[in-house]
């Protein structure tokens, strides 16, 4: 089962959606058997790239993106309701004074929330995950954005190596915390990416990542779901 991609929403559009969906919330407990949470995912990445090519510029980037939506408990797993995502900041700077090439901002996507008996795990990705830019007439530079990937997903780009040098990129919560009214968790890690380009050029990149998960339990009115079937993504759409 395939689902159409969700286009990122502007901050103003996201606010409007939140106001609309909050109107569906009701106070009576037990009106609906399934449990719902409003989820906000905030990511901040600060990275630098160092091409090992004489005479080519190095630089750094700063990316901040937010994703918001709802989760519905479905047995051990969850159904995702996408409200939208927005880019708060996307900035590239070069070590030299000259202006570097412009790169369109990437979009944040929440792919899957995996439910286990004791833990729940959040997977996110970027569209695109890899961005290239010209360094000169011969070489290209690359930026690889950190993500929590599916097992084996890095095989699709076999000519780069990515490793965590500090922290843990496992975005997991104890399932017991779902009994709380509000959950706020922060994750931090640093990872290094090394590329082998066609030719003698080796490019290294280091990224410092901060992720904030905010979940708020809510009760919906009977027979009301966030957005009806719009934006609904069942976990059955994903392998594994």
Coordinates of N, CA, C and O in Angstrom, one line a residue, residues 4 8 47 57 63 105 126 131 156 162 222:
X4 N 0.6 8.9 -0.9 CA 1.1 10.1 -1.5 C 1.9 10.9 -0.6 O 1.6 11.0 0.6
X8 N 5.4 19.9 2.6 CA 5.6 20.6 3.9 C 4.6 21.8 3.9 O 4.3 22.5 2.9
X47 N 26.1 21.4 10.9 CA 27.2 20.6 10.4 C 28.2 21.4 9.6 O 28.0 22.6 9.3
X57 N 36.4 25.3 -1.6 CA 36.0 25.9 -0.3 C 35.3 24.8 0.6 O 34.7 23.9 0.1
X63 N 20.3 23.7 9.9 CA 19.0 23.3 9.5 C 18.1 23.1 10.7 O 18.5 22.4 11.7
X105 N 16.0 24.0 0.3 CA 15.8 23.4 1.6 C 15.2 22.0 1.5 O 14.3 21.8 0.7
X126 N 14.7 12.7 5.4 CA 14.7 14.0 4.7 C 14.5 13.7 3.2 O 14.8 12.7 2.7
X131 N 22.3 15.9 -0.9 CA 22.3 17.1 -1.8 C 23.7 17.4 -2.3 O 24.7 17.3 -1.5
X156 N 21.8 1.9 -0.3 CA 21.4 2.6 -1.5 C 22.4 3.6 -2.0 O 22.4 4.0 -3.1
X162 N 28.8 6.4 7.3 CA 28.3 7.2 8.3 C 28.4 6.5 9.6 O 28.0 5.4 9.8
X222 N -16.4 11.2 19.8 CA -16.7 9.9 19.2 C -16.8 10.0 17.7 O -17.4 10.9 17.1

